[in-house]
Each structure stands twice: as C-alpha cells, then as structure tokens.
mmCIF file of C-alpha atoms in Angstrom:
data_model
loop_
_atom_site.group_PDB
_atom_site.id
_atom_site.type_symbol
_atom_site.label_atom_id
_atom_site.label_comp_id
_atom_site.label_asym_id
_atom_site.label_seq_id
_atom_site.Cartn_x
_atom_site.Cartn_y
_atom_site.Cartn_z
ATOM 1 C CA UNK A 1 3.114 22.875 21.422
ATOM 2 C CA UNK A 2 5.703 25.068 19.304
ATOM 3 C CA UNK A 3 5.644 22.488 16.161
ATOM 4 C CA UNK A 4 3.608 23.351 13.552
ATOM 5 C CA UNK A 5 0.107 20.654 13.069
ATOM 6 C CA UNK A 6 -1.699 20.312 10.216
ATOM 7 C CA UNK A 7 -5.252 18.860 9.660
ATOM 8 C CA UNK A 8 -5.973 16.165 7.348
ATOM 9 C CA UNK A 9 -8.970 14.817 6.154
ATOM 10 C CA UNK A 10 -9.326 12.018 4.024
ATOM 11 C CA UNK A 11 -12.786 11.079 3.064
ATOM 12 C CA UNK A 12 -13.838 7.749 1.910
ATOM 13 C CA UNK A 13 -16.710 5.498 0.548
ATOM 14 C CA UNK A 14 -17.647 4.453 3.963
ATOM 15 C CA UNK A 15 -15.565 5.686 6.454
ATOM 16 C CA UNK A 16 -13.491 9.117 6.722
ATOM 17 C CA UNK A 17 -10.200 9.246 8.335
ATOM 18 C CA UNK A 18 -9.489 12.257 10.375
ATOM 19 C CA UNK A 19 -5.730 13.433 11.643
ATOM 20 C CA UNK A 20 -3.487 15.674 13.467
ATOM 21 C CA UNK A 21 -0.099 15.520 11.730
ATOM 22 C CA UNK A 22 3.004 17.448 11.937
ATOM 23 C CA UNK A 23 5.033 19.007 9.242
ATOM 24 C CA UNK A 24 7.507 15.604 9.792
ATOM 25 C CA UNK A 25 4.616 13.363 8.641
ATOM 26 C CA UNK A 26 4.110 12.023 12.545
ATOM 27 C CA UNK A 27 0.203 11.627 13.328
ATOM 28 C CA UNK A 28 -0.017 13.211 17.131
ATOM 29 C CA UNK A 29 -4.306 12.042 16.847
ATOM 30 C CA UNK A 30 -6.673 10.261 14.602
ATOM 31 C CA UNK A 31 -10.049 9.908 14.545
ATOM 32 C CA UNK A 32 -12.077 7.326 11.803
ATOM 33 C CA UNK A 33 -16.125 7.981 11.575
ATOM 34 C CA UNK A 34 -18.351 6.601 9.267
ATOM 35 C CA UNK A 35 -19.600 8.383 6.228
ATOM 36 C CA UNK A 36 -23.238 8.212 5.295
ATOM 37 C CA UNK A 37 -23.948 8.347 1.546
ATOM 38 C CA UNK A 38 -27.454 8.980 1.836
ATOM 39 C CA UNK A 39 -27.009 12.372 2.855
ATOM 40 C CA UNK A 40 -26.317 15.781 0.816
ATOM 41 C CA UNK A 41 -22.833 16.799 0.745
ATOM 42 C CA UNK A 42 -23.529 19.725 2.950
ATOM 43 C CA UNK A 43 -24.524 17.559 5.471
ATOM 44 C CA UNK A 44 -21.891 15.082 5.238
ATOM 45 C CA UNK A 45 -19.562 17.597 5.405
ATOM 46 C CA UNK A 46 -20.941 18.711 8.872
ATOM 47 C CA UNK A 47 -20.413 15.864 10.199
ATOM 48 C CA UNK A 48 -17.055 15.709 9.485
ATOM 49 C CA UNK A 49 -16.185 18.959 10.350
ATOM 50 C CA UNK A 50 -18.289 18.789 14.246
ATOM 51 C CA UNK A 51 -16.386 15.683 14.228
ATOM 52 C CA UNK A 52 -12.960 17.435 13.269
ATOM 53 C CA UNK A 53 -13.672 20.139 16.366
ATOM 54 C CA UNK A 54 -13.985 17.789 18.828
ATOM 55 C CA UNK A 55 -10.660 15.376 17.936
ATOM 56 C CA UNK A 56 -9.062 19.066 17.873
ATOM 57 C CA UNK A 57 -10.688 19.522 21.389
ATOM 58 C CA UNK A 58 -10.081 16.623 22.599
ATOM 59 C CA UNK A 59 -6.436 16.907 21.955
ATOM 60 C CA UNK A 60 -6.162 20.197 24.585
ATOM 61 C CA UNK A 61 -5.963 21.997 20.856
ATOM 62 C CA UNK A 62 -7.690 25.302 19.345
ATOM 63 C CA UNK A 63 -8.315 25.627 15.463
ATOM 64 C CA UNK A 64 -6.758 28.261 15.615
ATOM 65 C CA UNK A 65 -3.508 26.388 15.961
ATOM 66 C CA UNK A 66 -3.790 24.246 13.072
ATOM 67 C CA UNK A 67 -1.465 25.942 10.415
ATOM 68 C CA UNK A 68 -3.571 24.148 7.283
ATOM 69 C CA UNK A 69 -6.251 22.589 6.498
ATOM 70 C CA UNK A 70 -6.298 19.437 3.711
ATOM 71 C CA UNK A 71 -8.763 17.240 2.560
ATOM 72 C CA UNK A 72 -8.902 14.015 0.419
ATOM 73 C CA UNK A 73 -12.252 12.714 -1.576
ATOM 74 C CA UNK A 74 -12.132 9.068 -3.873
ATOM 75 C CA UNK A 75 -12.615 11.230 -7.099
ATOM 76 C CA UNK A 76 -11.796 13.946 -9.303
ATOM 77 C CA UNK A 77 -11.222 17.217 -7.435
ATOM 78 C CA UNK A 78 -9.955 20.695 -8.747
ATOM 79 C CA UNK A 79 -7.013 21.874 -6.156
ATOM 80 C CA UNK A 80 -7.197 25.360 -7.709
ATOM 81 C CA UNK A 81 -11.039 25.700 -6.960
ATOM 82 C CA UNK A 82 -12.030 23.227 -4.052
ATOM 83 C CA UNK A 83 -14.646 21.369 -6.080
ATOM 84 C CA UNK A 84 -14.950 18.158 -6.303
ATOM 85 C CA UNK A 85 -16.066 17.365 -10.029
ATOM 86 C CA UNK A 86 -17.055 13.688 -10.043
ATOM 87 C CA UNK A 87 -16.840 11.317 -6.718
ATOM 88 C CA UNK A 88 -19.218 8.387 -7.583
ATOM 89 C CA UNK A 89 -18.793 6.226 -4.320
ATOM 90 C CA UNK A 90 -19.742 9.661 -2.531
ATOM 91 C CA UNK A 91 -22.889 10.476 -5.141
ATOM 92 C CA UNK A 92 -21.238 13.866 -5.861
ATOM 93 C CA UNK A 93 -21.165 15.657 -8.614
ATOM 94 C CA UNK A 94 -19.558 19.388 -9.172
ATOM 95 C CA UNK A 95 -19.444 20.012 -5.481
ATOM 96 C CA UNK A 96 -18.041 22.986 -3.832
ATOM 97 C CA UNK A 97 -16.282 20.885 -1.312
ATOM 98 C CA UNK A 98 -13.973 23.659 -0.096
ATOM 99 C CA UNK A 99 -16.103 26.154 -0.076
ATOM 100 C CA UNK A 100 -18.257 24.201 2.380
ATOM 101 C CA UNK A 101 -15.793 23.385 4.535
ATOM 102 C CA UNK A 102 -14.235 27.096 4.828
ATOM 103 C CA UNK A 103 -18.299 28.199 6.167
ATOM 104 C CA UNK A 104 -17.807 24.978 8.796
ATOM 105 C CA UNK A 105 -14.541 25.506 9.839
ATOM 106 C CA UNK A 106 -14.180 29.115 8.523
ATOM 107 C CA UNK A 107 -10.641 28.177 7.521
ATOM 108 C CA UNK A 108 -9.515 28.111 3.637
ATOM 109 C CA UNK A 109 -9.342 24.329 2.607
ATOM 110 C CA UNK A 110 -7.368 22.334 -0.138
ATOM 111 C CA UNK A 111 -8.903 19.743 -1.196
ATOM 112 C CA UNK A 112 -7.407 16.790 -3.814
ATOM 113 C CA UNK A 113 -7.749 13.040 -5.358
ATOM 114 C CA UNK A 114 -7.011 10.699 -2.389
ATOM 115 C CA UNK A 115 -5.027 8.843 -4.613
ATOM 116 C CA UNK A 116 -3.018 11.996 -5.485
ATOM 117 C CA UNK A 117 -2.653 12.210 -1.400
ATOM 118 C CA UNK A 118 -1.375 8.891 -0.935
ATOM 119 C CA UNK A 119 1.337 9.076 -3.952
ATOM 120 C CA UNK A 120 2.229 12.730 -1.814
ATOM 121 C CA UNK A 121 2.344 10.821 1.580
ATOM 122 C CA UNK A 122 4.732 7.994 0.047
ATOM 123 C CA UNK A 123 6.738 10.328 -1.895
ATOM 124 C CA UNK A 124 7.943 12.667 1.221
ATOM 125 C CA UNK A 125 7.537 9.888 3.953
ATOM 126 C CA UNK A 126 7.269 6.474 2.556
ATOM 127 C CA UNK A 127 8.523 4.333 -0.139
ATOM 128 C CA UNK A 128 8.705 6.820 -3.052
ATOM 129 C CA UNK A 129 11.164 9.031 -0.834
ATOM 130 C CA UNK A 130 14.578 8.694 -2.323
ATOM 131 C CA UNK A 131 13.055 8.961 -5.635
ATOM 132 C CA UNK A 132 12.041 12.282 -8.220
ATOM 133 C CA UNK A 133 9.363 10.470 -9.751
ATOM 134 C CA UNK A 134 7.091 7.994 -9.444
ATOM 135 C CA UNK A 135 3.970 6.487 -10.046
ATOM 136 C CA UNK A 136 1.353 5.090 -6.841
ATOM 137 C CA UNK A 137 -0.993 2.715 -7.432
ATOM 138 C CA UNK A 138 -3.555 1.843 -4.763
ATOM 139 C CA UNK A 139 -4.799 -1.807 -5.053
ATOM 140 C CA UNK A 140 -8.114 -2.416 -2.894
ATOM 141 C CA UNK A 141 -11.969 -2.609 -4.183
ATOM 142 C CA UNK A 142 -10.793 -0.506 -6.929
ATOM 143 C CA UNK A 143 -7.581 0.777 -8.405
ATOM 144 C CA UNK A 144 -6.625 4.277 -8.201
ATOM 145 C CA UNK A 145 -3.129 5.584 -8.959
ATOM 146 C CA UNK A 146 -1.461 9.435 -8.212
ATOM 147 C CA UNK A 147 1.846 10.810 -9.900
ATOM 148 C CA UNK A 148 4.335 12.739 -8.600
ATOM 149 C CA UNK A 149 6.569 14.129 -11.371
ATOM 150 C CA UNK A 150 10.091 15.940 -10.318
ATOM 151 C CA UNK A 151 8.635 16.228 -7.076
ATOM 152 C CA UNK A 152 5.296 17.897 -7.470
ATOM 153 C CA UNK A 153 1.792 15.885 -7.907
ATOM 154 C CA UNK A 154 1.095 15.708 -11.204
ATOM 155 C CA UNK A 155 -3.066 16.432 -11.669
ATOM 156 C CA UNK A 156 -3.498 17.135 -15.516
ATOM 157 C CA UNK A 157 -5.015 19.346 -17.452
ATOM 158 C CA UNK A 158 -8.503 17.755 -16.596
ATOM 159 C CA UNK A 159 -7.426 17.037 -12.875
ATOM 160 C CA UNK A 160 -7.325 13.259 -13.814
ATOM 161 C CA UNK A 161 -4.665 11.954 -14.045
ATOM 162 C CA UNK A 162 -3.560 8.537 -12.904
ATOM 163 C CA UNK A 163 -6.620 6.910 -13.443
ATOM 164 C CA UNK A 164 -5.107 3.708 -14.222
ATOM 165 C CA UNK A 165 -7.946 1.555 -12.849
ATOM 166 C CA UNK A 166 -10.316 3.983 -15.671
ATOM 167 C CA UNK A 167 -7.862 2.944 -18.855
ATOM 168 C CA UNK A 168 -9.759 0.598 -20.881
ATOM 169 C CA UNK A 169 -8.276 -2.972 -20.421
ATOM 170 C CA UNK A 170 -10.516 -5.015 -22.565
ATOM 171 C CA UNK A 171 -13.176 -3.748 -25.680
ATOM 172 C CA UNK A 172 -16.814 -4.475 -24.656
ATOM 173 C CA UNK A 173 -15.856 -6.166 -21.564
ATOM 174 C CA UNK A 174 -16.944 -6.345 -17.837
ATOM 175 C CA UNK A 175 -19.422 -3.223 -16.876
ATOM 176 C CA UNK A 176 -17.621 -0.814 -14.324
ATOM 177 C CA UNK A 177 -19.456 1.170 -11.741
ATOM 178 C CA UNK A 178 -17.751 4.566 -14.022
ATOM 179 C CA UNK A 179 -20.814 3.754 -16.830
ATOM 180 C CA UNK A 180 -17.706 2.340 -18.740
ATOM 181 C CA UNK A 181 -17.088 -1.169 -20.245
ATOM 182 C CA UNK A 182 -13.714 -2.945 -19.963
ATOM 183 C CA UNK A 183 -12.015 -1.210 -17.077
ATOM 184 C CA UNK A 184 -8.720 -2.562 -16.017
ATOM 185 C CA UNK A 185 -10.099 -2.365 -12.303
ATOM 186 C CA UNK A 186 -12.779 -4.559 -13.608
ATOM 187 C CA UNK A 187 -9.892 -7.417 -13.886
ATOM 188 C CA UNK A 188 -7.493 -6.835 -11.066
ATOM 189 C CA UNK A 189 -9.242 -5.064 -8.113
ATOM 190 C CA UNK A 190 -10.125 -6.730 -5.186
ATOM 191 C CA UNK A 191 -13.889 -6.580 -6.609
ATOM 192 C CA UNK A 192 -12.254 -7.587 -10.225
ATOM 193 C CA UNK A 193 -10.267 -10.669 -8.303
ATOM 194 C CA UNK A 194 -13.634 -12.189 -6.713
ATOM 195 C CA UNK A 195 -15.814 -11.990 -10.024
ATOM 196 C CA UNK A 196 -13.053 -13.450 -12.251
ATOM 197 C CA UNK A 197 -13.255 -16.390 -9.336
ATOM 198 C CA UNK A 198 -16.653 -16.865 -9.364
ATOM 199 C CA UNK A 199 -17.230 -16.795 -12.942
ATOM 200 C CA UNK A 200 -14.709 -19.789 -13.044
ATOM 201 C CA UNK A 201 -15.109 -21.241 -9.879
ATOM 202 C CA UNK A 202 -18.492 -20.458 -8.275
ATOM 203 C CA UNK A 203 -18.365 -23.998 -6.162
ATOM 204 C CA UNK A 204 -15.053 -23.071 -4.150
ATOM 205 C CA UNK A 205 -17.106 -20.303 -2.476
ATOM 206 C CA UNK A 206 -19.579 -22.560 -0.537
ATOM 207 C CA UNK A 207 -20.325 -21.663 2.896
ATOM 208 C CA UNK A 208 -17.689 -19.380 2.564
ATOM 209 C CA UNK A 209 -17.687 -14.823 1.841
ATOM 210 C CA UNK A 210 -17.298 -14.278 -1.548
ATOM 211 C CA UNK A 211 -14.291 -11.770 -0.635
ATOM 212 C CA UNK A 212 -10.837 -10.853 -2.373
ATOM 213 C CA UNK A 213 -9.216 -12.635 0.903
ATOM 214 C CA UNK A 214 -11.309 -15.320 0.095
ATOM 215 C CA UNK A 215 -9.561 -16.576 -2.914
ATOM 216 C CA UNK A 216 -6.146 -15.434 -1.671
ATOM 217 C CA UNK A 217 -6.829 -17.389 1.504
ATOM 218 C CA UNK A 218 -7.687 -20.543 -0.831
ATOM 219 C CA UNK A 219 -4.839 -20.020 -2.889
ATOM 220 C CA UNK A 220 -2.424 -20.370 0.426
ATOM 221 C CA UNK A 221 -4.067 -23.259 1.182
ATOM 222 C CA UNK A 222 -2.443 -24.490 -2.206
ATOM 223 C CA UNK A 223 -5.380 -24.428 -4.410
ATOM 224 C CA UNK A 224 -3.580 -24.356 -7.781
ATOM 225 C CA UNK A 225 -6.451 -22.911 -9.895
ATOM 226 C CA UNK A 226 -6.798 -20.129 -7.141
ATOM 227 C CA UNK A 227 -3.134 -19.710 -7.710
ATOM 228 C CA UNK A 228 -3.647 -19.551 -11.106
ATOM 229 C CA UNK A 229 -6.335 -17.161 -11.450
ATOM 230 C CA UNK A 230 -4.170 -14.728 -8.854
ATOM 231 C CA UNK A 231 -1.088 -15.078 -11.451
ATOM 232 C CA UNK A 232 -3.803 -14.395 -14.383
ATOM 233 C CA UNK A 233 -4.709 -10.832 -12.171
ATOM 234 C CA UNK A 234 -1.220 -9.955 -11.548
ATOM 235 C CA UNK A 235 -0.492 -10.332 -15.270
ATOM 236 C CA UNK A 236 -3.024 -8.416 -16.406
ATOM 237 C CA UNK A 237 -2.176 -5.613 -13.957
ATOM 238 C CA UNK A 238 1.666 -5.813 -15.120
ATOM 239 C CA UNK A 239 0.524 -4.676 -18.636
ATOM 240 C CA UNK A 240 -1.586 -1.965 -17.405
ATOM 241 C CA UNK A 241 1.542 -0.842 -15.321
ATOM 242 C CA UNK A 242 3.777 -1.071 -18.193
ATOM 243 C CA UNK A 243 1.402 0.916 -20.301
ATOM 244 C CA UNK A 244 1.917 3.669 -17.368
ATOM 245 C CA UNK A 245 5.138 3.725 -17.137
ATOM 246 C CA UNK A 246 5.856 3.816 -20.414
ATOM 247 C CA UNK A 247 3.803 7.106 -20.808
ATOM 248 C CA UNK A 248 5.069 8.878 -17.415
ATOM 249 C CA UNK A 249 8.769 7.107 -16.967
ATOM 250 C CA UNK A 250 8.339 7.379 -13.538
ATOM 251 C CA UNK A 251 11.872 5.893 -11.841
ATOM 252 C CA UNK A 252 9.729 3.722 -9.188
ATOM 253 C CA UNK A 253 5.923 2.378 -9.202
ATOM 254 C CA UNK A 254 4.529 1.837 -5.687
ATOM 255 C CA UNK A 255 1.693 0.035 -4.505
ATOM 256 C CA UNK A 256 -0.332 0.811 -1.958
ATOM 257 C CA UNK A 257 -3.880 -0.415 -0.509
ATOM 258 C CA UNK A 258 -5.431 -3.555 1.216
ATOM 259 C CA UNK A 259 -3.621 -6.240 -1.943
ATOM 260 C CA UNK A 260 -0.608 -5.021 -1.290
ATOM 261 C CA UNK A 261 -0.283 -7.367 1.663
ATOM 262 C CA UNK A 262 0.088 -10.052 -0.178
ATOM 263 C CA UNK A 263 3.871 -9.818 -1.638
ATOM 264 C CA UNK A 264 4.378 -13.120 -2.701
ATOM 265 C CA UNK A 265 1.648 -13.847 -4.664
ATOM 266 C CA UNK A 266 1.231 -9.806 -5.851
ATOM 267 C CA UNK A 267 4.235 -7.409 -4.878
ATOM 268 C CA UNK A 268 7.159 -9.939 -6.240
ATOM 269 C CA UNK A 269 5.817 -11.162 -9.362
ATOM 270 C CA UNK A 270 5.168 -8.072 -10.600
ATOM 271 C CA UNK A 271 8.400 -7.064 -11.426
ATOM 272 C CA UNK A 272 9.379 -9.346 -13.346
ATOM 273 C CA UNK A 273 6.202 -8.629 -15.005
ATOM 274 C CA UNK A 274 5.943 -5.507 -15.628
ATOM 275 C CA UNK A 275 9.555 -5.861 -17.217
ATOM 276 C CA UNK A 276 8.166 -8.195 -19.683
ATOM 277 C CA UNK A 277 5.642 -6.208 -20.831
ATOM 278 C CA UNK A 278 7.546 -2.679 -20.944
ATOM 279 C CA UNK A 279 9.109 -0.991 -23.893
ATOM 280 C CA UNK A 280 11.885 -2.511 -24.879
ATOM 281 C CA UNK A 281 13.900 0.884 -23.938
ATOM 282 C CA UNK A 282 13.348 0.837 -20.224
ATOM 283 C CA UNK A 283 12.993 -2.718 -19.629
ATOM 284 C CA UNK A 284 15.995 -4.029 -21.312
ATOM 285 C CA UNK A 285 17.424 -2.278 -18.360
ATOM 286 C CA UNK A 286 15.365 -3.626 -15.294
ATOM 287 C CA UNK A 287 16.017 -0.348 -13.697
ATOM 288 C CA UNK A 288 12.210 0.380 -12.643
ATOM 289 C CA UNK A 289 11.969 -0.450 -9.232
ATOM 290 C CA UNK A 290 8.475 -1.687 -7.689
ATOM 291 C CA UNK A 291 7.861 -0.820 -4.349
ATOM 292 C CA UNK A 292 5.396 -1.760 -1.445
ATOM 293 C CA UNK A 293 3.608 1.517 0.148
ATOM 294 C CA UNK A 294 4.690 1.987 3.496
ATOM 295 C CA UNK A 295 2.266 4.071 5.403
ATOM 296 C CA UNK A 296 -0.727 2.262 5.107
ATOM 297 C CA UNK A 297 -4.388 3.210 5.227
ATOM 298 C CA UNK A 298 -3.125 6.939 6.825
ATOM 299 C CA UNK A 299 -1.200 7.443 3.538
ATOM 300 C CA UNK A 300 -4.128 9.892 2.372
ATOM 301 C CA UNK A 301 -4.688 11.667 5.397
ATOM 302 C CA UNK A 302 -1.311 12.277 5.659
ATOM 303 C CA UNK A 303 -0.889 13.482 1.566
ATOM 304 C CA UNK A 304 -3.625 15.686 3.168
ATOM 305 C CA UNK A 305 -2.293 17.221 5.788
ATOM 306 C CA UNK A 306 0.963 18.137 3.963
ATOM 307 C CA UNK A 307 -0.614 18.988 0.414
ATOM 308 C CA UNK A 308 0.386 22.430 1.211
ATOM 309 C CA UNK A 309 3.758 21.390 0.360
ATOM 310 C CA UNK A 310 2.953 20.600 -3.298
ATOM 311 C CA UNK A 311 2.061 24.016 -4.252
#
C-alpha cells in the first residue's frame, strides 16, 4: 500500500474507537472496544494498544507502516507533553498518556481533547471545510466544543479551551459532574434535556426510559409541552453560543454529536437564535452560518489520526 495511514485513537467514557485512516481522511479499518473505568490507566491503555496490534494485523499491516500515531481522551490534555491533566469520565488525573503509549507501541504519540479532534476532523473533511474559523460544538450526554482559529486548533494557554458546556449558565444552579454548580451542559445536554423533563413532567415517563430520545420521541408525537421544553433547551444553548462567538468570531459554529440528529427541532432553530442573542455587530448581519457535523461519531478518531497536521 504506497499511501500513507495513520492511526487514530479516540478514547471514550465507555467505548474507544480505533482507526486506520489515510492522509485524505478515508477510514481503510475500524475497530470499537469497550473501555473499563475500573482499571488504572496503564492498564486501560494496554488494552487498547493489544487491541490496536491486532486491527493493524488483521488488516495484512505492520506498525511499522503507520506514519503517526494520534490519540483522543474526553478531557483536558497537553499536546506538547502527552498528559492528560483532568479526564473525569476516565477517573484520570495528570496522566502520562503518551508516554504510556510510546512503551506499548514504542512509537511517539500525540495525544489531544476529543473535542479539539472532532472540530480538526470537520474543519479539513467535514462541514467546517470551506471555512478559516470556526467553532464545534458536540451535543450528546454532555457538551464539549473545539476551535479552530485561521486554520490551526486553538488549545489555550491552559489547554482548555472550548469548554462551552463548563461556562457557568446559571448562579447556584443544577450540580455538574465537574464539582461545579450551574453548568450550561447542566441545561442543554442530552443528560440536561431529560432532568429539565422530569423535574416538570415526571408522569410522561411511565413505563417508558427516561432518555434524551425519550422526550424528543414524545415531542414528535406532538406533545406540546415536550415541544416546549425542547424550544426552552435550544434557547438556552443559543445564548451560550452567542456568548462564544462573540468572544472567538468564528465565521461558522458546527454541531456535532448524537442531538444533532434532530434538525428541526435543534439544528434550524438555532440560527435564528443565536442571531437574537449575538452582539448587535455580528448579528445585525446574519452572516454566522450554523452547520450540522458531517462525519459522525468517527469525527474524533479521524481529528486523531490527522492531528499531525495541526502542528
């Protein structure tokens, strides 16, 4: 095989996503496993990385091949050092992620903010492709968000940055799983979505999962006060958007993760919504465009594989 394949990793709360990809963005293999958060981070990360050798094997591949190595954790990770500072749905703290996987794989690895990979992925593949800057926001149990700024993944000072979901939406409000009160994912998450419904409506869940695709699934059905509470979420996120972009001025915000599937009640409104909540300056203009993610769930593995081309 004369093209050049890259290796990304992307590691999640419960499952981590594991990929052959080219330098064109096309996945030639994928693997998913699960990912056990009872164990050390050593020994997750042996796992992964016997289970890496043997999709490489499989594939009629040798490591030795693989031109770089990237890898993707739900929290804040240094790209300069390979540690990965604070990853609460993994339980680590101020782990030398890289350096672990370099005496596993004996290759040097970069590793980065999933969130950062998927804004990567959409910017040179996906939706944020025929723009400089922009602004991803991933919309699932959480919210996370990466920025890519003239065409280079913005990480900040701290290595933090887009941490939308983390921005303080109301004083004193709903406890988030960061030790924080008030989060904005708190409000308009897919966890955020299903306690704001059964704080107000604890009877329309009988007999049936108290889920996120619960109350969307309701609110299809034409349950108005489903409907409302989803317009109520999408509001709320439109400020927290506008607050973003009026701080970055990003020319496009795209959205990525399991909500974005739903564009009527989620992707459409919140133009118009974010609009009516921006500065004056920009959104006089309605020039922001908002954008549905385009590569899915492999968006991070992807950012992964090509995070060598952010340097």
């Amino acid at each position: 095989m004369s093209e050049k394949i890259n290796l990304g990793i992307d590691i999640g709360g419960t499952k981590a996503n594991i990929g052959l990809v080219t330098e064109d963005g096309v996945i030639i293999d994928s693997l998913r496993i699960p990912v056990q958060c009872n164990l050390s981070p050593e020994q997750t990360i042996i796992d992964i990385c016997t289970n890496t050798k043997n999709l490489i094997k499989s594939t009629g591949l040798d490591l030795d091949v693989i031109s770089f190595i990237g890898v993707g954790v739900p929290g804040t990770a240094d790209i300069m050092t390979g540690n990965v500072e604070y990853c609460p749905n993994l339980h680590w703290e101020d782990v030398p992620a890289g350096a672990i996987f370099k005496k596993y794989l004996g290759r040097d690895v970069l590793v980065s903010q999933d969130s950062h990979l998927a804004a990567w992925a959409e910017f040179l593949f996906g939706a944020g492709r025929n723009y400089k800057s922009i602004v991803c926001i991933t919309l699932g149990t959480g919210i996370g968000g990466g920025i890519i700024l003239d065409g280079k993944i913005f990480h900040g000072g701290m290595n933090t940055a887009g941490e939308i979901g983390h921005t303080i939406f109301e004083k004193n409000g709903r406890e988030c799983n960061c030790g924080r009160k008030g989060c904005l994912e708190r409000y308009s998450s897919g966890t955020g979505i299903v306690d704001r419904a059964l704080e107000t409506f604890p009877e329309k869940f009988k007999n049936l999962p108290q889920k996120a695709e619960t109350v969307f699934q309701l609110a299809y059905n034409g349950d108005k006060e489903m409907l409302g509470l989803i317009a109520s979420v999408v509001e709320d996120l439109a400020i927290g958007i506008a607050n973003v972009v009026s701080i970055i001025s990003p020319e496009a915000v795209i959205i990525s993760g399991g909500l974005c599937d739903h564009d009527q009640l989620i992707i459409e409104p919140l133009g118009e919504l974010v609009n009516k909540y921006g500065f004056h300056s920009w959104a006089r203009k309605h020039i922001l465009k908002i954008e549905k993610a385009q590569l899915g769930k492999d968006a991070p593995m992807i950012g992964a594989a090509l995070l060598f081309k952010a340097l």
